[in-house]
Short mmCIF file of C-alpha atoms in Angstrom, two decimals:
data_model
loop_
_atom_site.label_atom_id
_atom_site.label_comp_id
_atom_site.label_asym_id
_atom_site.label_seq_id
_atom_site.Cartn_x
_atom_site.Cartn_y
_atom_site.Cartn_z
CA UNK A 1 34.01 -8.63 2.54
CA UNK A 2 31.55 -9.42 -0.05
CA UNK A 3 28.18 -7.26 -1.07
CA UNK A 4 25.98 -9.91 -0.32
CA UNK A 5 27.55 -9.46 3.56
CA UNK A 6 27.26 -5.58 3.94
CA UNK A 7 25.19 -4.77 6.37
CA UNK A 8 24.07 -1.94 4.36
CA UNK A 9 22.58 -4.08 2.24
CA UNK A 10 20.99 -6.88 4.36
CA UNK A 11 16.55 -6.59 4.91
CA UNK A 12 15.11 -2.86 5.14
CA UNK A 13 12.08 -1.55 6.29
CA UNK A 14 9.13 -3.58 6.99
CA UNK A 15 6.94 -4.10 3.71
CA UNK A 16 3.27 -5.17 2.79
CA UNK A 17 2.49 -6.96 -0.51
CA UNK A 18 -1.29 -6.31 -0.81
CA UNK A 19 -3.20 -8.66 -4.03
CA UNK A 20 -6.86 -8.45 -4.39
CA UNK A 21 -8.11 -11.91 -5.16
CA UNK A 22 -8.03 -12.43 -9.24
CA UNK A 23 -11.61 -14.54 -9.09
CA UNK A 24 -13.06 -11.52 -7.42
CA UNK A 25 -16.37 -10.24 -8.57
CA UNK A 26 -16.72 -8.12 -11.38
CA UNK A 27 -18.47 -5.22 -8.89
CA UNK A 28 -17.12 -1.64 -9.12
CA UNK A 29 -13.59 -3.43 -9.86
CA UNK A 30 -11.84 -0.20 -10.57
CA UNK A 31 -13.51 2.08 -7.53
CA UNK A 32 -13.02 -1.36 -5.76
CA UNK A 33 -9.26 -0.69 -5.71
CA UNK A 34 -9.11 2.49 -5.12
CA UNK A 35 -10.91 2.32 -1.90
CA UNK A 36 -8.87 -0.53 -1.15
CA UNK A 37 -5.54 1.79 -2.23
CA UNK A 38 -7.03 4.33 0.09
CA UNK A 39 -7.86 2.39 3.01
CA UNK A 40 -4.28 1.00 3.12
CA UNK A 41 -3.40 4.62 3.11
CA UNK A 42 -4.98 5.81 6.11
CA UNK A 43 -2.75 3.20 8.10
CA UNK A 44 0.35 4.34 6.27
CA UNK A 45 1.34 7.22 4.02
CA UNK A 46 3.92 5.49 1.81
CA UNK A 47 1.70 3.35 -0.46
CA UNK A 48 2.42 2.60 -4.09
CA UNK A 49 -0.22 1.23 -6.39
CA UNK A 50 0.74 -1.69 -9.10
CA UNK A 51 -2.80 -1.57 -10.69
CA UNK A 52 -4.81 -3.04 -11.79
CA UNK A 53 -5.37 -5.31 -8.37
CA UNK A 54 -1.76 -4.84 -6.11
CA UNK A 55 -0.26 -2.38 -3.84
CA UNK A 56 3.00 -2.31 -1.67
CA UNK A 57 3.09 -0.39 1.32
CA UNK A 58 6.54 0.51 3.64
CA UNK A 59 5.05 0.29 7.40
CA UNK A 60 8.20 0.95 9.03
CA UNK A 61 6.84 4.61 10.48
CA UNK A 62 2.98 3.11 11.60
CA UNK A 63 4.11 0.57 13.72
CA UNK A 64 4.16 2.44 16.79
CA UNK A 65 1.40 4.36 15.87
CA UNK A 66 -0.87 1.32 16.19
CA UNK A 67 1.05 -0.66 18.39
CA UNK A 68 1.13 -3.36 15.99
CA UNK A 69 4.19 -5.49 14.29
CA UNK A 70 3.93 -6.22 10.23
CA UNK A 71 1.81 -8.75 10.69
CA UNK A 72 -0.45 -7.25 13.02
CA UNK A 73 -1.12 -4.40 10.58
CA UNK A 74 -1.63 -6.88 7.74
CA UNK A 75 -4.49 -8.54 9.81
CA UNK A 76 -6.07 -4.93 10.58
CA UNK A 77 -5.97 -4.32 6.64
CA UNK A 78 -7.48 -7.69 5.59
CA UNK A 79 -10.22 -7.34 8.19
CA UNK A 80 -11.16 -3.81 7.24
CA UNK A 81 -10.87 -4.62 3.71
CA UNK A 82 -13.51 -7.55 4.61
CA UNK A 83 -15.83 -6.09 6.51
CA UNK A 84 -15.88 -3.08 3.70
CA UNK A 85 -16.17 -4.91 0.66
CA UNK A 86 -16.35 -8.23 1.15
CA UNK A 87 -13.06 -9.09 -0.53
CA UNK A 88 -10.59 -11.78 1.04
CA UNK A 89 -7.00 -10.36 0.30
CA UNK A 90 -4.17 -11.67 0.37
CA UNK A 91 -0.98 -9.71 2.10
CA UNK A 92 2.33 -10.54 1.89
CA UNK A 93 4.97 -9.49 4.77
CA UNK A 94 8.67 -9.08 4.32
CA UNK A 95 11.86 -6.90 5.25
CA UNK A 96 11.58 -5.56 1.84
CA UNK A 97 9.39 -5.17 -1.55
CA UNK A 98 10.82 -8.77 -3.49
CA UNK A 99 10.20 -10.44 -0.28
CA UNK A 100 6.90 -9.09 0.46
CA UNK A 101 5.66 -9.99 -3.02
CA UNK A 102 7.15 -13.37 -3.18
CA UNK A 103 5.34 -14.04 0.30
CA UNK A 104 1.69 -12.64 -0.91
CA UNK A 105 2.29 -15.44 -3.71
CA UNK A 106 1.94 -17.59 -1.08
CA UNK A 107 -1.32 -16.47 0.03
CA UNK A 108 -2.92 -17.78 -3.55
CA UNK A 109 -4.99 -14.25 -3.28
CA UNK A 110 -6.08 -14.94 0.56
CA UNK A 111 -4.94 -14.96 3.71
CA UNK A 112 -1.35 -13.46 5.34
CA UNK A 113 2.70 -14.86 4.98
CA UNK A 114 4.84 -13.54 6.61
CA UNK A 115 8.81 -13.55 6.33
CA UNK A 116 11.00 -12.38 9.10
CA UNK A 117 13.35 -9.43 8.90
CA UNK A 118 16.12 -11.57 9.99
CA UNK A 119 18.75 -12.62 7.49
CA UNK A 120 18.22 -16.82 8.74
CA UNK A 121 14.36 -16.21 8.18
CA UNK A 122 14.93 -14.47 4.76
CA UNK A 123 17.38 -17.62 3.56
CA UNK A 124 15.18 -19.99 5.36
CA UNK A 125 12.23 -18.73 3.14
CA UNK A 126 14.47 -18.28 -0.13
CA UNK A 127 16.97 -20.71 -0.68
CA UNK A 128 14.57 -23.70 -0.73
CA UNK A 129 12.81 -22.55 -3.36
CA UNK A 130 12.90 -23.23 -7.70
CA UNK A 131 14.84 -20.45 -8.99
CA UNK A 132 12.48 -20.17 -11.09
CA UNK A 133 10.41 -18.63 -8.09
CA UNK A 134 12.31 -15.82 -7.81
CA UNK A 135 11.25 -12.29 -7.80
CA UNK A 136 11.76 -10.72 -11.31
CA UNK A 137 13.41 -13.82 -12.64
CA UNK A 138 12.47 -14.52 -16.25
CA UNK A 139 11.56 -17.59 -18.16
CA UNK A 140 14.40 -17.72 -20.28
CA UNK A 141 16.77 -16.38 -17.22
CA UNK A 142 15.34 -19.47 -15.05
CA UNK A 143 15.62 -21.82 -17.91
CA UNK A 144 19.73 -20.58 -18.63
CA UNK A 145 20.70 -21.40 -14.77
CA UNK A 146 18.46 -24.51 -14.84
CA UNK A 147 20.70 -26.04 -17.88
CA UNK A 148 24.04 -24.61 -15.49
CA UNK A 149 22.35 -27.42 -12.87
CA UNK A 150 21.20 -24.06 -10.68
CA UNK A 151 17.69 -25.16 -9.90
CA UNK A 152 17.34 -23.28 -6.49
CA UNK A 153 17.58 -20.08 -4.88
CA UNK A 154 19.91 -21.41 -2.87
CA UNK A 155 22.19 -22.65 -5.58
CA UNK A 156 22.38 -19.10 -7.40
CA UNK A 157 22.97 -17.12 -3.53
CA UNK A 158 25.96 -19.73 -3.53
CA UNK A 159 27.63 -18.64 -6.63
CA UNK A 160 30.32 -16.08 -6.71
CA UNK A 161 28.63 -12.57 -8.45
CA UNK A 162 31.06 -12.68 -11.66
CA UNK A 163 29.89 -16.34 -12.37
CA UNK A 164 26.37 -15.18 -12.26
CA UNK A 165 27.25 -11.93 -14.32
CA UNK A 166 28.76 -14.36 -17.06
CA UNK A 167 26.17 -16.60 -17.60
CA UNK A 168 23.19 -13.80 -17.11
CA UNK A 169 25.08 -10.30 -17.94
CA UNK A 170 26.61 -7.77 -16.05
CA UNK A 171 23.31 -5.47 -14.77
CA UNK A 172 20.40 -8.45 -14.82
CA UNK A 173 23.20 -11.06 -12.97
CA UNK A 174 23.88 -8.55 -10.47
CA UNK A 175 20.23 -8.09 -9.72
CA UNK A 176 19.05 -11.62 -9.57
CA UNK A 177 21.88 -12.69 -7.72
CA UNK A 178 21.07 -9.50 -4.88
CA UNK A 179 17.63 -10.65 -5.21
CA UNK A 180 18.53 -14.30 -4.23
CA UNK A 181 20.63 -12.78 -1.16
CA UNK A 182 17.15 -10.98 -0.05
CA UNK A 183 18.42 -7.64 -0.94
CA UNK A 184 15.80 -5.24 -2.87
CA UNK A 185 17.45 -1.74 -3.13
CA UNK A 186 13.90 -0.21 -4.42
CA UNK A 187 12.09 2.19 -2.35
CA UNK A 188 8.49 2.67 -2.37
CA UNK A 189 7.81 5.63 -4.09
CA UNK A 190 4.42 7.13 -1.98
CA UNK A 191 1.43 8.61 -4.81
CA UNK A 192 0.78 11.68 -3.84
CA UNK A 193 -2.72 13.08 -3.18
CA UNK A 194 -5.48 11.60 -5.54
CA UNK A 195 -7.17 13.48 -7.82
CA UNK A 196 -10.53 11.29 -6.87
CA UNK A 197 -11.41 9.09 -4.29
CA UNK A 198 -14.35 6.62 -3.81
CA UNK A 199 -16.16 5.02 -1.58
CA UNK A 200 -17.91 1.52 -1.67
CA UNK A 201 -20.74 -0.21 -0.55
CA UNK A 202 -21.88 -3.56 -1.52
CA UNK A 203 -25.31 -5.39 -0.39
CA UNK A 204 -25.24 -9.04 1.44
CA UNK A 205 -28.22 -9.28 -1.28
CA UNK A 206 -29.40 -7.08 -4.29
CA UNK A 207 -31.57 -5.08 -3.29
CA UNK A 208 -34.76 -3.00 -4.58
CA UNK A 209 -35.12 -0.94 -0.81
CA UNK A 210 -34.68 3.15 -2.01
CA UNK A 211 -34.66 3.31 2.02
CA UNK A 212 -31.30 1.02 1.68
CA UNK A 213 -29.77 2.73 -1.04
CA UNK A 214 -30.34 6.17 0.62
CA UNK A 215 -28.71 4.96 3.40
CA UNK A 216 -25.54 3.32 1.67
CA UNK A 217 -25.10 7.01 -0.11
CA UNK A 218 -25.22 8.27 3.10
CA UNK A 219 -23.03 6.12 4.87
CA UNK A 220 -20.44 6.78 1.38
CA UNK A 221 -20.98 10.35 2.00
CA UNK A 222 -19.95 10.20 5.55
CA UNK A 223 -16.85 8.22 5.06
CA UNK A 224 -16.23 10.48 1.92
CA UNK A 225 -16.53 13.64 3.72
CA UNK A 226 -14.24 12.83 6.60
CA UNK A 227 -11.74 11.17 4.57
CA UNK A 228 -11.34 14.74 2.62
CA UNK A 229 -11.02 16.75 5.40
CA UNK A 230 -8.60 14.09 6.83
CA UNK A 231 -6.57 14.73 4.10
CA UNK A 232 -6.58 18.55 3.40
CA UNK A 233 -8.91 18.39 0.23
CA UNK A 234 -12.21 18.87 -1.44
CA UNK A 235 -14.24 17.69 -4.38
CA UNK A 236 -15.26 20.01 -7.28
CA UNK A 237 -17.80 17.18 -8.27
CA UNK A 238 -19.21 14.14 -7.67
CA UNK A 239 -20.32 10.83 -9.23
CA UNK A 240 -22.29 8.13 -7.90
CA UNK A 241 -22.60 4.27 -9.48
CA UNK A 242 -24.65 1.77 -9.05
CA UNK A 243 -23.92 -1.80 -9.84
CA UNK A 244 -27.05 -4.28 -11.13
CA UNK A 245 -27.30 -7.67 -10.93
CA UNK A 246 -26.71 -8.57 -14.24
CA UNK A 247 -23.39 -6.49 -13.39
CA UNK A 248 -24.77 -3.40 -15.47
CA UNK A 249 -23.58 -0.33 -14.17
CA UNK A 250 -25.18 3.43 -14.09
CA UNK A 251 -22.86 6.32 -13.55
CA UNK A 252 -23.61 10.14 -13.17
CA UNK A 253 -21.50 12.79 -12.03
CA UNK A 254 -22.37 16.27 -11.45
CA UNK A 255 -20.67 19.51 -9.72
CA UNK A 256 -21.00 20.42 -6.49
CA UNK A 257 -23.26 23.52 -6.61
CA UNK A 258 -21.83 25.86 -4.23
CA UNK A 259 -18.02 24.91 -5.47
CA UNK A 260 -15.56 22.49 -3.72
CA UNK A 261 -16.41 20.98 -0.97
CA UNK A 262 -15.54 18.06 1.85
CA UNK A 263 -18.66 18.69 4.44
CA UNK A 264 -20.25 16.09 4.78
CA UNK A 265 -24.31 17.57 3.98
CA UNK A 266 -23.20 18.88 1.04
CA UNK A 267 -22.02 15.50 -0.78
CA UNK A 268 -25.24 13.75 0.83
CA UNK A 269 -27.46 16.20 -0.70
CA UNK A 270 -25.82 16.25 -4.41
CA UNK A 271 -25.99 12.18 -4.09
CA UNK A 272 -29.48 12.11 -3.31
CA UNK A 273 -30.45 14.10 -5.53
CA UNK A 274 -28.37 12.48 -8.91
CA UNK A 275 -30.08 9.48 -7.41
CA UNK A 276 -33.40 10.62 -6.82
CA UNK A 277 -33.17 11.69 -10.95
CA UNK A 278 -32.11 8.43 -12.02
CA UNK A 279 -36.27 7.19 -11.29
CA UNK A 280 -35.19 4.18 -10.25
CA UNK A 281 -38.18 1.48 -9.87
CA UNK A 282 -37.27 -2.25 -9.64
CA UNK A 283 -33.78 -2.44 -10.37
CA UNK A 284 -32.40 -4.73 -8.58
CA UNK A 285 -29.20 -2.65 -7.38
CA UNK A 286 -25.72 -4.95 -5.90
CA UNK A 287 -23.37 -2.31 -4.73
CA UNK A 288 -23.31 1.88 -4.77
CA UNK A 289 -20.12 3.99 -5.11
CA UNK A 290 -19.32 7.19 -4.29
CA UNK A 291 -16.52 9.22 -5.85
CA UNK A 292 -15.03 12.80 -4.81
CA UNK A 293 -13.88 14.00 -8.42
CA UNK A 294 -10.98 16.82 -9.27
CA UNK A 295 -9.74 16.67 -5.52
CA UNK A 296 -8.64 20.39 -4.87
CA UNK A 297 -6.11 21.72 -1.88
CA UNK A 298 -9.12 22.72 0.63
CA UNK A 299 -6.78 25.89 1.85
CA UNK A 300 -7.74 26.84 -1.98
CA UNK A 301 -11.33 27.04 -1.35
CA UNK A 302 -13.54 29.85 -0.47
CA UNK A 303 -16.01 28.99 1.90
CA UNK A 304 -18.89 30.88 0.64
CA UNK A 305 -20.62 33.17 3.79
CA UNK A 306 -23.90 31.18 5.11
CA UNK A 307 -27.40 32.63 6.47
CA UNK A 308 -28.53 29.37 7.75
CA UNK A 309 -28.02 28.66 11.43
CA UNK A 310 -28.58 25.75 11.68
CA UNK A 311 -26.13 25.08 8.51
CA UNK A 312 -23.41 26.55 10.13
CA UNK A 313 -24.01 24.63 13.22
CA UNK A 314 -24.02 21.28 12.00
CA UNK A 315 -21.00 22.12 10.39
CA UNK A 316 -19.01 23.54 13.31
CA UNK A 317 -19.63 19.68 14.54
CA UNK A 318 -18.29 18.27 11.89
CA UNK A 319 -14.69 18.82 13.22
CA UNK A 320 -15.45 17.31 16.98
CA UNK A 321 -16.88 14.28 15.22
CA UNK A 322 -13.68 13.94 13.27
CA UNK A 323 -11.59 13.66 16.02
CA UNK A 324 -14.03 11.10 18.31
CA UNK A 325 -13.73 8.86 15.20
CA UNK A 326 -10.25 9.24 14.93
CA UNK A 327 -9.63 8.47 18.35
CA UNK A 328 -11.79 6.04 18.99
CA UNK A 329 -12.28 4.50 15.21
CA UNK A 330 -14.18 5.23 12.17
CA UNK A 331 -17.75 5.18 12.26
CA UNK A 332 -18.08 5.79 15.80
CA UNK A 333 -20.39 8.60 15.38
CA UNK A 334 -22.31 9.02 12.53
CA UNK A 335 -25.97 9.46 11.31
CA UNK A 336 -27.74 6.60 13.07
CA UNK A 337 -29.67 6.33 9.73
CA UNK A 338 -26.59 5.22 7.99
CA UNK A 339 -26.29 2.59 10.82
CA UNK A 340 -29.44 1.50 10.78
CA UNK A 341 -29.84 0.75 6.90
CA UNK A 342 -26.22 0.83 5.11
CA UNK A 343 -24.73 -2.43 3.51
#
């Protein structure tokens, strides 16, 4: 029995092939993707970035966790990645990473393809195709089996290995020729914990409103906050941006006074008040970012003691509201001023 017909090395676990559109605008591009490269992470830990606009993401151990197949998680991402900022993804779907990225190719930077885990639907999707098309092919590679009379994927699956190995070389014939049987041996190597994370709000229209702005830092601090504690961690600073319309941007970051920290007041105050100093008066302001810097282990941090009652019970609330939004989704309860006013 062949390689190419071990079952060992037939389709894997389910993948997503995430590509932010290449015509997007020019708005916060870098916290852009890291919210994006976040999001995707609260659905499932094993996410890999491929900056600057791409991310792959094994969903084989969220699918009962949502109650969703592949595809059904791909549509929860691109919606959520909509409604957040505005951005039409495209999200490839496939029994492994080569398959998953040759599918979001598909997409032309929108919309969801999907390839069954099968091995008819991986052939079905493959074998049609230019050789040229396939994953990690290169130019020169594609043009040497073109001039052998190889032109499809097809052709080079239907080759015996040491043929391929001739013409290509031992290690890169080997590959291809896997490749062109849908077999991908890489896994997806998770990033750990950031060392920052942001959070992103864009305006339908630029806007002058301080009211609006306010409430878009708020409703970044709230997501902020609760995606720390989510995760275990808490920010020694902080750093807010604002995005003009002339695409201008204004950064400032400062420390958070009383030392790390993921509750939720105490990254609304410090943005407030770094945006309060920046005397804003009628710039006309497209999109505000917030950005937890030098992420810290929260079972690190020191909680320093409180004499304000009232502090200490709006933070004791913090953790029920946590868990309603969790169970129930994100942004289920929340300041109703961030509802009211945030982009």
């Amino acid at each position: 029995m062949t390689p190419a017909h071990d079952q060992n090395l037939g389709p894997g676990s389910p993948v997503l092939h995430l590509r932010l559109p290449s015509e997007r605008p020019a708005v916060a591009d870098e916290d852009c993707f890291r919210a994006v490269l976040e999001l995707v992470g609260d659905v499932t830990p094993v996410v890999q970035s491929l900056p600057p606009s791409a991310l792959v993401a094994d969903v084989s151990g969220s699918l009962r966790y949502w109650n969703r197949d592949p595809a059904g998680l791909a549509r929860v991402i691109r919606a959520q990645v909509a409604a957040q900022f505005g951005l039409d993804v495209g999200i490839g779907v496939g029994p492994n990473w080569a398959i998953a990225a040759m599918a979001s190719r598909e997409t032309s930077g929108c919309g969801i393809h999907a390839v069954g885990s099968g091995r008819s639907d991986v052939e079905a999707f493959l074998h049609p195709r230019p050789v040229g098309e396939l994953y990690g092919v290169g130019k020169q590679q594609a043009g040497t089996l073109t001039a052998f009379g190889v032109h499809t994927i097809g052709l080079l699956a239907s080759l015996p290995l040491g043929t391929v190995q001739r013409v290509l070389g031992g290690q890169p014939g080997r590959l291809l020729w896997e490749r062109a049987h849908g077999i991908d041996r890489r896994a997806i190597v998770p990033t750990g914990l950031p060392h920052s994370s942001s959070v992103l709000r864009r305006f339908p229209m630029d806007t002058l409103d301080p009211e609006v702005l306010r409430a878009a830092l708020l409703s970044c601090a709230v997501e902020l906050g609760e995606r720390l504690r989510g995760r275990d961690q808490a920010a020694k600073a902080l750093t807010v941006s604002l995005t003009f319309s002339d695409r201008t941007q204004l950064t400032r970051t400062r420390q958070v006074p009383l030392g790390p920290s993921a509750h939720t007041e105490d990254l609304r105050d410090l943005a407030y008040e770094m945006y309060d100093g920046l005397g804003l008066q009628r710039a006309r302001v497209r999109s505000v970012a917030l950005r937890g810097e030098q992420l810290v282990d929260a079972g690190q941090v020191v909680e320093q003691l409180s004499l304000d009652d009232l502090r200490d019970r709006r933070l004791r609330t913090e953790p029920v509201i946590d868990a309603l939004n969790r169970r129930f989704g994100q942004g289920t309860v929340g300041p109703a001023a961030a509802f009211r006013r945030a982009g």
